[in-house]
XYZ file of C-alpha atoms in Angstrom:
740
model
C 93.700 140.273 75.401
C 97.247 141.394 76.098
C 98.509 140.907 79.647
C 100.904 143.819 79.105
C 98.006 146.200 78.457
C 96.634 148.793 80.845
C 93.109 149.940 79.992
C 92.674 153.646 80.647
C 89.078 154.829 80.726
C 87.960 157.858 78.782
C 85.192 159.521 80.774
C 83.608 162.974 80.951
C 84.005 166.653 81.754
C 87.292 167.771 83.330
C 88.840 164.283 83.584
C 88.280 163.800 79.830
C 89.924 167.145 79.077
C 92.871 166.211 81.276
C 93.209 162.864 79.519
C 93.916 164.654 76.241
C 97.014 166.163 77.858
C 98.186 163.395 80.185
C 97.580 160.281 78.105
C 100.152 161.061 75.371
C 102.781 161.374 78.122
C 101.732 158.116 79.744
C 101.655 156.233 76.443
C 105.094 157.504 75.426
C 106.715 156.559 78.733
C 104.937 153.199 78.971
C 105.929 152.217 75.438
C 109.573 152.386 76.487
C 108.798 149.587 78.958
C 106.808 147.516 76.436
C 103.514 148.393 78.123
C 100.464 149.198 76.024
C 98.023 151.859 77.202
C 94.640 151.527 75.532
C 91.571 153.698 76.087
C 87.980 152.580 76.463
C 85.150 155.117 76.282
C 82.793 154.817 79.263
C 81.619 158.441 79.117
C 77.932 159.171 79.481
C 77.679 159.971 75.770
C 79.551 156.785 74.903
C 77.280 154.701 77.129
C 74.176 156.209 75.529
C 75.364 155.613 71.971
C 76.447 152.042 72.753
C 72.968 151.250 74.081
C 71.308 152.570 70.915
C 73.717 151.189 68.316
C 70.809 149.613 66.416
C 69.302 153.100 65.927
C 72.449 154.455 64.286
C 74.188 154.092 60.928
C 77.477 152.214 60.858
C 79.587 155.364 60.972
C 77.987 156.580 64.215
C 78.015 153.339 66.162
C 80.326 152.866 69.128
C 81.305 149.673 70.900
C 79.931 148.852 74.337
C 83.194 149.533 76.141
C 81.617 149.236 79.576
C 80.415 145.703 78.868
C 83.871 144.838 77.516
C 85.589 146.143 80.637
C 83.016 144.429 82.835
C 83.943 141.082 81.304
C 87.639 141.935 81.576
C 87.254 142.773 85.287
C 86.363 139.143 85.950
C 89.667 137.874 84.551
C 93.132 137.616 86.159
C 94.589 139.795 83.361
C 92.447 142.825 84.187
C 94.401 146.047 84.714
C 92.018 148.997 84.505
C 92.547 152.646 85.432
C 89.151 154.236 86.041
C 88.760 158.010 86.010
C 85.693 159.737 87.492
C 82.658 159.549 85.221
C 79.303 161.287 85.238
C 76.836 159.365 87.417
C 73.970 160.773 85.434
C 70.991 162.303 87.137
C 67.844 162.635 85.021
C 68.557 166.294 84.103
C 72.106 165.368 83.049
C 70.841 162.396 81.064
C 68.242 164.516 79.273
C 70.831 167.202 78.522
C 73.196 164.607 77.055
C 70.412 163.155 74.916
C 69.471 166.610 73.596
C 73.114 167.351 72.758
C 73.567 164.076 70.908
C 70.328 164.593 68.989
C 71.482 168.086 67.994
C 74.740 166.559 66.728
C 72.776 164.280 64.406
C 72.453 161.053 66.399
C 69.036 159.451 65.923
C 68.369 158.442 69.498
C 64.967 158.648 71.209
C 63.877 161.006 73.971
C 63.852 159.948 77.606
C 60.180 159.763 78.534
C 59.313 160.073 82.216
C 56.053 158.157 81.861
C 56.377 155.837 78.836
C 53.109 154.692 77.276
C 54.189 152.864 74.088
C 56.391 149.822 73.586
C 59.017 152.005 71.872
C 59.054 154.459 74.770
C 59.284 151.625 77.288
C 62.159 150.072 75.351
C 64.014 153.399 75.250
C 63.376 153.996 78.940
C 64.717 150.534 79.781
C 67.920 151.237 77.829
C 68.392 154.648 79.418
C 67.871 153.124 82.859
C 71.026 151.070 82.216
C 72.954 154.290 81.574
C 71.798 156.702 84.247
C 73.104 156.989 87.769
C 76.164 155.149 88.968
C 75.969 152.689 86.063
C 79.707 152.204 85.653
C 80.760 151.260 89.159
C 78.650 148.105 89.677
C 79.977 146.731 86.383
C 83.680 147.340 87.016
C 83.895 146.834 90.756
C 84.452 143.084 90.847
C 86.396 143.570 94.041
C 86.392 145.451 97.318
C 88.029 148.812 97.908
C 91.310 149.714 99.596
C 91.445 153.514 99.706
C 93.939 155.661 101.579
C 96.040 158.793 101.375
C 99.478 158.047 99.912
C 102.338 158.860 102.266
C 103.527 161.631 99.954
C 100.109 163.324 100.053
C 99.888 163.029 103.824
C 103.411 164.422 104.217
C 102.594 167.336 101.929
C 99.372 168.112 103.838
C 101.309 168.178 107.094
C 103.970 170.456 105.667
C 101.505 172.699 103.802
C 98.265 172.379 105.784
C 95.013 173.694 104.389
C 92.593 175.534 106.681
C 89.704 173.831 108.443
C 87.670 176.689 109.893
C 86.288 176.707 113.456
C 82.560 176.796 114.130
C 81.343 180.068 115.590
C 80.454 180.119 119.284
C 76.857 178.994 119.667
C 76.696 177.778 116.060
C 73.209 176.719 114.987
C 74.502 174.407 112.261
C 73.274 170.851 112.688
C 71.952 167.835 110.821
C 68.219 167.178 110.652
C 67.142 163.600 109.950
C 63.942 161.585 110.264
C 64.843 158.785 112.673
C 61.521 157.026 112.079
C 59.451 155.830 109.126
C 62.576 155.979 106.943
C 64.819 153.466 105.188
C 66.773 152.749 108.366
C 63.809 152.080 110.624
C 61.736 150.047 108.128
C 64.513 147.706 107.003
C 64.106 143.924 107.093
C 66.825 141.463 106.147
C 67.203 137.745 105.481
C 70.139 135.455 104.694
C 69.381 132.863 102.029
C 69.916 129.285 103.199
C 70.270 128.108 99.594
C 70.349 129.406 96.033
C 66.902 130.505 94.960
C 64.870 132.663 92.593
C 62.882 135.525 94.093
C 59.946 137.617 92.931
C 58.963 141.039 94.221
C 55.262 141.832 94.023
C 52.801 144.498 95.079
C 49.406 143.422 96.380
C 46.951 146.317 96.301
C 44.233 146.856 98.872
C 41.706 145.331 96.458
C 43.846 142.228 95.991
C 45.319 143.170 92.599
C 48.792 141.650 92.234
C 51.461 143.519 90.279
C 54.842 141.942 89.611
C 57.561 144.483 90.334
C 60.513 142.172 89.704
C 60.520 138.541 88.629
C 63.225 135.929 88.417
C 65.766 137.520 90.754
C 68.474 134.883 91.108
C 70.194 134.722 94.490
C 72.960 132.573 95.928
C 73.377 130.586 99.115
C 74.459 132.850 101.962
C 73.371 136.025 100.172
C 71.880 138.846 102.249
C 68.627 140.259 100.905
C 67.305 143.484 102.411
C 64.140 145.421 101.807
C 62.840 148.658 103.243
C 60.779 151.704 102.385
C 60.549 155.428 102.994
C 57.115 156.521 104.195
C 56.208 159.389 101.871
C 53.721 161.002 104.235
C 56.267 160.984 107.071
C 58.885 162.398 104.688
C 56.609 165.282 103.732
C 55.851 165.991 107.391
C 59.563 165.957 108.192
C 60.403 168.320 105.324
C 57.686 170.751 106.373
C 59.012 170.719 109.930
C 62.608 171.345 108.850
C 61.552 174.269 106.678
C 59.867 175.820 109.696
C 62.943 175.116 111.864
C 65.305 176.756 109.378
C 63.139 179.842 109.179
C 62.712 180.043 112.965
C 66.477 179.653 113.509
C 67.241 182.079 110.648
C 69.745 179.669 109.093
C 70.239 178.455 105.545
C 68.219 175.446 104.435
C 70.286 172.837 102.616
C 69.229 169.418 101.350
C 71.921 166.719 101.082
C 71.219 163.597 99.013
C 72.965 161.310 96.539
C 70.775 161.626 93.434
C 73.489 160.041 91.280
C 74.494 156.801 92.998
C 70.944 156.525 94.438
C 69.551 157.201 90.988
C 66.001 155.956 91.642
C 65.258 156.799 95.260
C 67.036 160.104 95.844
C 65.652 162.055 92.860
C 62.214 161.223 94.281
C 63.292 162.460 97.716
C 64.653 165.575 96.041
C 61.310 166.119 94.325
C 59.494 165.895 97.657
C 61.784 168.622 99.012
C 61.161 170.881 96.003
C 57.408 170.434 96.422
C 57.650 171.064 100.173
C 59.587 174.310 99.743
C 57.261 175.541 96.985
C 54.086 173.990 98.408
C 51.848 176.935 97.514
C 53.181 177.104 93.962
C 52.537 173.410 93.361
C 49.101 173.658 94.926
C 48.270 176.479 92.520
C 50.096 175.340 89.370
C 50.812 171.641 89.913
C 48.401 170.475 87.237
C 49.865 172.844 84.627
C 53.411 171.788 85.478
C 52.519 168.098 85.259
C 50.749 168.612 81.942
C 53.901 170.259 80.592
C 56.024 167.305 81.745
C 57.891 169.415 84.311
C 58.819 167.296 87.326
C 59.959 168.433 90.758
C 62.277 165.403 90.738
C 64.366 167.139 88.059
C 64.800 170.255 90.206
C 63.787 173.889 90.167
C 66.231 174.698 87.375
C 64.602 172.248 84.990
C 61.148 173.580 85.818
C 62.104 177.223 85.311
C 63.812 176.390 82.011
C 60.709 174.581 80.814
C 58.281 177.369 81.695
C 59.116 179.252 78.472
C 56.921 176.727 76.654
C 54.044 176.791 79.150
C 51.022 179.062 78.874
C 51.194 181.510 81.763
C 54.795 180.471 82.388
C 55.856 183.997 83.304
C 53.349 184.104 86.152
C 54.365 180.655 87.394
C 58.021 181.748 87.360
C 57.076 184.872 89.291
C 55.283 182.730 91.863
C 58.409 180.599 92.277
C 60.473 183.759 92.824
C 57.988 185.008 95.387
C 58.091 181.676 97.218
C 61.901 181.816 97.272
C 61.721 185.196 98.969
C 59.024 184.092 101.392
C 60.443 180.748 102.520
C 63.483 180.057 104.674
C 66.769 181.197 103.160
C 68.133 178.554 100.817
C 71.795 177.704 100.469
C 73.165 178.404 96.996
C 75.393 176.317 94.755
C 76.256 179.408 92.713
C 74.795 182.686 93.955
C 76.235 184.608 90.975
C 74.093 182.526 88.637
C 71.135 182.198 91.007
C 71.512 178.419 91.361
C 70.000 177.228 94.631
C 70.368 174.000 96.558
C 67.088 172.855 94.948
C 67.928 173.692 91.317
C 69.647 170.473 90.191
C 69.484 167.148 92.065
C 73.064 166.239 91.145
C 74.546 169.598 92.235
C 74.617 168.818 95.964
C 75.970 165.331 96.652
C 76.018 164.517 100.357
C 79.409 162.808 100.481
C 81.142 165.915 99.081
C 78.825 168.664 100.327
C 78.770 167.747 104.017
C 82.575 167.625 104.437
C 82.770 170.994 102.637
C 80.252 172.424 105.098
C 82.194 171.057 108.090
C 85.540 172.238 106.709
C 84.022 175.706 106.257
C 83.085 176.070 109.915
C 79.532 174.813 109.455
C 78.652 177.446 106.890
C 77.329 177.380 103.331
C 76.566 180.251 100.995
C 73.405 182.326 100.687
C 71.775 184.283 97.887
C 74.338 187.104 98.070
C 77.359 184.797 98.315
C 77.875 185.412 102.028
C 78.438 182.507 104.427
C 75.931 181.499 107.062
C 75.072 178.689 109.428
C 73.009 175.897 107.976
C 70.370 173.308 108.718
C 71.708 170.298 106.788
C 68.750 168.105 105.884
C 69.504 164.397 105.347
C 66.119 162.627 105.408
C 67.196 159.002 105.906
C 68.856 158.424 109.277
C 71.088 155.490 108.239
C 74.283 157.590 108.103
C 73.189 161.101 109.049
C 74.627 160.516 112.527
C 78.148 160.311 111.070
C 77.974 163.951 110.009
C 76.259 165.132 113.191
C 78.925 163.387 115.278
C 81.642 165.112 113.252
C 79.986 168.503 113.688
C 79.710 167.955 117.441
C 83.359 166.907 117.640
C 84.563 170.025 115.812
C 82.352 172.291 117.916
C 83.686 170.723 121.123
C 87.350 170.263 120.195
C 87.977 172.798 117.461
C 88.834 172.219 113.803
C 91.102 169.365 112.817
C 94.683 170.455 112.155
C 96.003 168.812 108.952
C 99.562 169.408 110.172
C 99.192 166.994 113.079
C 96.206 164.693 112.626
C 96.280 161.031 111.704
C 94.386 159.358 108.903
C 91.261 157.232 108.358
C 91.861 154.903 105.397
C 88.962 152.771 104.210
C 88.303 149.167 103.321
C 84.981 149.180 101.505
C 82.520 146.391 100.702
C 81.459 146.983 97.099
C 82.261 143.894 95.021
C 79.546 142.495 92.770
C 77.222 145.476 93.315
C 77.082 144.997 97.083
C 74.664 147.395 98.791
C 73.723 149.384 95.673
C 70.925 151.075 97.591
C 68.321 152.939 95.581
C 70.213 152.787 92.300
C 68.938 149.715 90.536
C 65.956 147.811 89.234
C 64.721 146.839 92.678
C 63.617 150.313 93.776
C 60.038 151.474 93.173
C 57.746 154.386 93.858
C 54.615 152.628 95.077
C 51.497 153.460 93.056
C 48.784 152.494 95.557
C 48.276 151.343 99.130
C 48.829 147.678 99.809
C 51.680 145.332 100.557
C 55.043 144.618 98.937
C 56.373 141.091 99.318
C 59.607 139.308 98.507
C 58.693 135.723 97.672
C 60.930 132.715 97.015
C 60.459 130.006 94.385
C 58.433 127.901 96.823
C 55.965 130.758 97.322
C 57.164 131.582 100.815
C 57.068 135.267 101.793
C 60.551 136.216 103.009
C 59.940 139.941 103.572
C 56.719 141.945 103.652
C 55.932 145.650 104.092
C 52.602 147.461 104.311
C 52.929 150.509 102.079
C 50.973 153.533 100.914
C 50.842 155.229 97.542
C 53.956 157.346 96.996
C 56.161 155.375 99.376
C 59.637 154.507 98.069
C 60.365 150.784 98.446
C 63.724 149.204 97.705
C 65.539 145.901 97.974
C 69.227 145.170 97.734
C 71.618 142.234 97.604
C 74.978 141.517 99.198
C 76.594 138.268 98.097
C 78.573 136.115 100.482
C 81.857 135.939 98.524
C 82.403 139.732 98.601
C 81.789 139.737 102.370
C 84.437 137.035 102.873
C 86.888 138.998 100.730
C 86.042 142.244 102.564
C 86.854 140.698 105.947
C 90.076 139.239 104.543
C 91.106 142.618 103.107
C 90.367 144.349 106.434
C 92.549 141.893 108.348
C 95.299 142.183 105.736
C 95.317 145.981 105.943
C 95.194 145.964 109.767
C 98.194 143.658 109.903
C 100.152 145.542 107.239
C 99.564 148.971 108.782
C 99.509 147.890 112.444
C 96.517 150.110 113.251
C 92.987 149.280 114.456
C 90.325 148.242 111.955
C 86.781 149.241 112.857
C 83.751 147.672 111.172
C 81.135 150.450 110.983
C 78.060 148.299 111.579
C 74.968 148.950 113.697
C 73.415 145.912 115.356
C 70.124 147.856 115.561
C 69.887 147.847 111.765
C 68.571 144.686 110.116
C 71.134 144.483 107.287
C 74.057 145.282 109.578
C 72.931 142.665 112.107
C 73.250 139.971 109.442
C 76.591 141.369 108.308
C 77.878 141.307 111.884
C 77.157 137.570 112.079
C 79.155 137.006 108.895
C 81.998 139.271 109.981
C 82.419 137.387 113.253
C 82.244 134.068 111.407
C 84.862 135.015 108.803
C 87.196 136.764 111.254
C 87.617 133.351 112.846
C 89.211 132.157 109.589
C 92.126 134.567 110.067
C 94.933 134.995 112.533
C 93.961 138.223 114.300
C 96.314 137.821 117.249
C 97.801 141.180 118.184
C 95.327 143.093 116.004
C 92.680 145.535 117.201
C 89.475 144.776 115.298
C 86.177 146.147 116.584
C 82.568 146.522 115.493
C 80.902 149.884 116.200
C 77.760 151.681 115.085
C 78.635 154.443 112.574
C 78.174 157.439 114.888
C 80.262 155.799 117.620
C 82.898 154.746 115.097
C 83.054 158.358 113.921
C 83.747 159.611 117.435
C 86.347 156.889 118.042
C 88.168 157.624 114.779
C 88.118 161.390 115.309
C 89.506 161.026 118.819
C 92.374 158.924 117.465
C 93.258 161.152 114.526
C 93.396 164.143 116.870
C 96.187 162.230 118.619
C 97.948 161.744 115.280
C 96.888 158.086 115.058
C 95.445 156.172 112.108
C 92.268 154.062 112.173
C 90.930 151.917 109.311
C 87.222 152.335 108.652
C 85.776 149.073 107.333
C 82.438 149.918 105.792
C 79.679 148.936 103.443
C 79.326 150.488 100.016
C 77.464 153.693 100.797
C 79.550 154.520 103.856
C 82.641 153.750 101.773
C 81.517 156.512 99.425
C 80.871 158.884 102.323
C 83.979 158.147 104.395
C 86.369 158.372 101.456
C 85.263 161.964 101.011
C 84.674 163.028 104.619
C 88.055 162.179 106.116
C 90.277 163.019 103.111
C 88.656 166.448 102.707
C 89.364 167.226 106.357
C 92.815 165.577 106.335
C 94.371 166.593 103.017
C 91.888 169.104 101.621
C 90.422 166.936 98.854
C 89.359 163.389 98.088
C 90.897 163.593 94.606
C 94.398 162.807 95.928
C 93.592 159.390 97.361
C 95.112 156.099 96.321
C 92.201 153.817 95.474
C 93.056 150.195 94.743
C 90.440 147.539 94.038
C 91.991 144.057 94.189
C 89.581 142.212 91.878
C 88.214 138.900 93.102
C 89.747 136.907 90.234
C 93.215 138.408 90.540
C 93.090 141.495 88.348
C 93.341 145.100 89.461
C 91.115 148.159 89.186
C 92.760 151.457 90.032
C 90.472 154.412 90.671
C 91.625 157.999 90.478
C 89.626 160.006 92.983
C 86.400 161.961 93.011
C 84.963 164.073 90.214
C 82.475 166.248 92.084
C 84.186 169.504 91.089
C 84.527 168.543 87.418
C 81.608 170.643 86.070
C 82.959 173.859 87.616
C 86.386 173.176 86.138
C 84.904 172.718 82.651
C 83.029 175.991 82.948
C 86.246 177.833 83.831
C 88.100 176.096 80.982
C 85.502 177.107 78.399
C 85.537 180.710 79.594
C 89.279 181.176 80.209
C 91.170 178.260 78.618
C 92.322 177.361 82.114
C 91.776 173.870 83.537
C 92.061 173.581 87.309
C 91.562 169.809 87.411
C 94.250 168.134 89.510
C 95.419 164.825 87.981
C 97.267 163.694 91.093
C 94.820 160.813 91.513
C 95.684 159.633 88.017
C 99.395 159.704 88.894
C 98.848 157.491 91.936
C 96.584 155.089 90.041
C 99.079 154.778 87.208
C 101.952 153.932 89.575
C 99.869 151.263 91.307
C 98.721 149.909 87.943
C 102.290 149.659 86.637
C 103.390 147.935 89.821
C 100.527 145.446 89.516
C 101.471 144.755 85.886
C 105.113 144.245 86.850
C 104.124 141.784 89.577
C 101.723 139.776 87.414
C 103.806 139.689 84.213
C 107.379 139.867 85.469
C 108.018 143.048 83.454
C 110.891 144.603 85.396
C 110.815 147.757 83.265
C 107.235 148.386 84.379
C 108.407 148.201 87.996
C 111.098 150.790 87.250
C 108.421 153.046 85.735
C 106.283 152.604 88.849
C 109.117 153.312 91.286
C 110.359 156.373 89.412
C 106.803 157.701 89.010
C 106.346 157.449 92.785
C 109.505 159.479 93.353
C 108.553 161.970 90.648
C 105.143 162.465 92.274
C 106.886 163.176 95.578
C 108.963 165.880 93.887
C 105.814 167.156 92.168
C 104.152 167.634 95.543
C 107.207 169.114 97.199
C 107.609 171.643 94.375
C 103.864 172.407 94.538
C 103.166 171.798 90.853
C 99.432 171.137 91.181
C 97.250 173.550 89.188
C 96.662 176.998 90.629
C 93.206 178.480 91.057
C 93.260 181.145 88.364
C 94.861 182.201 85.117
C 98.481 183.304 85.189
C 99.605 180.190 87.075
C 100.171 176.734 85.632
C 97.001 174.760 85.094
C 96.393 171.050 84.491
C 98.567 171.062 81.358
C 101.464 172.693 83.187
C 101.194 170.172 86.010
C 101.454 167.367 83.439
C 104.599 168.905 82.003
C 106.237 169.015 85.407
C 105.296 165.405 86.118
C 106.852 164.432 82.775
C 109.980 166.430 83.642
C 110.436 164.935 87.113
C 109.608 161.421 85.869
C 112.153 161.665 83.043
C 114.772 162.921 85.501
C 114.119 160.020 87.860
C 114.270 157.506 85.009
C 117.510 159.010 83.734
C 119.289 158.710 87.077
C 117.998 155.294 88.222
C 120.504 152.460 87.955
C 118.208 149.424 87.824
C 117.644 149.511 84.053
C 120.390 151.084 81.978
C 118.352 150.923 78.762
C 115.599 153.064 80.300
C 118.172 155.431 81.800
C 119.682 156.016 78.375
C 116.293 156.356 76.665
C 115.127 159.019 79.097
C 118.435 160.787 79.604
C 118.100 162.833 76.444
C 114.448 163.630 77.160
C 115.275 164.759 80.702
C 117.919 167.096 79.330
C 115.577 168.491 76.672
C 112.725 169.105 79.108
C 115.047 170.665 81.689
C 116.635 173.005 79.132
C 113.245 173.894 77.602
C 111.340 174.403 80.860
C 110.945 178.188 80.524
C 109.901 177.977 76.890
C 107.373 175.192 77.474
C 105.816 176.962 80.454
C 105.607 180.178 78.439
C 103.824 178.358 75.616
C 101.365 176.807 78.047
C 100.659 180.124 79.781
C 100.269 182.025 76.505
C 96.945 180.406 75.599
C 95.203 181.323 78.850
C 92.522 183.980 79.049
C 90.463 183.320 75.918
C 87.290 181.218 75.525
C 87.621 177.684 74.141
C 85.130 175.851 71.923
C 85.108 172.059 72.265
C 81.757 171.795 70.380
C 80.022 169.420 72.797
C 79.921 169.119 76.557
C 78.963 165.452 76.814
C 80.452 164.492 73.435
C 83.581 166.572 73.218
C 85.253 167.067 69.832
C 88.449 165.052 70.244
C 90.455 167.020 67.683
C 89.573 170.371 69.209
C 90.122 169.121 72.754
C 93.513 167.687 71.794
C 94.561 170.944 70.166
C 93.454 172.920 73.221
C 95.058 170.590 75.753
C 98.417 170.230 73.926
C 99.335 173.830 73.016
C 103.113 173.573 73.521
C 104.838 172.616 70.286
C 108.144 172.350 72.143
C 106.772 169.851 74.682
C 104.944 167.858 72.010
C 108.104 167.634 69.928
C 110.138 166.428 72.893
C 107.646 163.621 73.556
C 107.679 162.648 69.880
C 111.453 162.330 70.017
C 111.140 159.664 72.726
C 109.525 157.326 70.204
C 112.438 157.884 67.846
């Protein structure tokens, strides 16, 4: 392991395409400062192949890069730049498997209901890959996420538009408020290290072990809760009636990626509720064909070509679409509804987009309309309803004047990984689920019915201590209030509040404003302050961290992709995240059709600067600090000159934005006076890039407008991607000259 190495993750979709263009620039510049930039493949395809290495011949095997980085993240030398990766939903996972099989990789199918040992083994391996599999492994620290000053300044100077809600807007959030995860939660704090079992006791006394040998530490918080399936179905039926009566769009908002076990099941309930008559009539045929509502309407319709009478079933689905309340559409041109793909509508990105758009989503004809936003679990639904109410009452937020809501997020060591792990179950029969310690004592118990969704989660004590410390540190450094978004009426939060108060006493908080508020109240408090141009730190658990770091940035600066996301790792290393990837699939589609990549790599620029600075601090490499400082200044020029990708062909895309970063960075390096060797090395490059600007831009623009073939979607052909993403011979030659 080399302490002068930065590990740059190779991921998926648009970020992977962008890497083919940006990474050669980064490696060339870093080499001049004796910094190595190495890649590690944590893409969905890479994760799949690594988990089935024993099925593959030597030439097809790939290393388990995620496991390698996970071990690295626990060391002081860790310096990892993490780009957005696919948090695979079941449809995405199955599509990736099919693609890899078609490319000649001998990997097994994903079987929804495994019956053989081989199928169960394959399912177990795929369960390690799907959903938000990367984040719990790499996040050995808590999150410090905020808008860089340059981004905030740019947003104020060039504000985007947050639309007002129409007078009398019917847009609102619908949530259960009872019989859901929030209301059924129970929580305990372990007095000592222990080993727990989770078991289901059926009505007839049959005991089924759901999870055995769960090791827990002293002071660890263990939560368990369940979603009542019958109450969920009643709620969904009621909301469908409400949407139709109000003549608004019906839109379901879940997190079927991070919540990879629970939320696809919730999604399936919604699909069945909307198409209740179709499932009553054809449910047996669909089940026999292996077509699951959990995978979405799109997967079902695609699978009907192989089902006897499939044309009639498809016609019945179309009739039900016309008969039911009007659905919101992800892509009306392609007929993709809110219920087509569980990973298409992710609550943390979709709800801010709705609010920014004046409370409107898009219908079947592409027109905008008011919406009933359905968020079944009430844990955090109130955050979005409070924001809607604030905008209705006070008007849209003005990016030119508002303050900011940075976040300190509890996420270290898989804290609060709700619904996404091996402790979430769809209950098979009525009975009781118990969490039992090694002494046989029942710590938590729930009476459940068949179909209920039961889950447990862990939050270790050390991450909580570090989270409180980070919150105090940020509050002192920024001199703004820090608000812990915790609800004393919720079992888990009540235990966290005790710990927060205990660990706050370990710090000097004199002169600081540190409060604890329930999420909806904290939302109102923070919105009131940012309307006055003031900043407020939101200190949240893991799920709210995910939600808040999209909600406020999208309203403040137009996107969450431009945030600085630093994860100070518990053992002294650093993880630097590069923003959100929710728009990545749409960008790939445009690239394949037009050879135009809209992906904005600004998040990568910020992460790289922070990573270089961390390396300089930990290794004493002064040249790395010069790279970091000049990159910061170059990024400021980049923003001021508006060099982010345009929206359509004829303007510079992702590749053009990388050229301009390279140009401004070289210019800054050439004129800095801290390191004369670097100034001389980059002086010639700065001159070359400046003199060749028109030619390079012309070469980059010339390729636009034609389709591109990168062979695979999940396993992109590196050679073809590299050729497509580096089309300027002049620019490539200039970079080569830097290496001598």
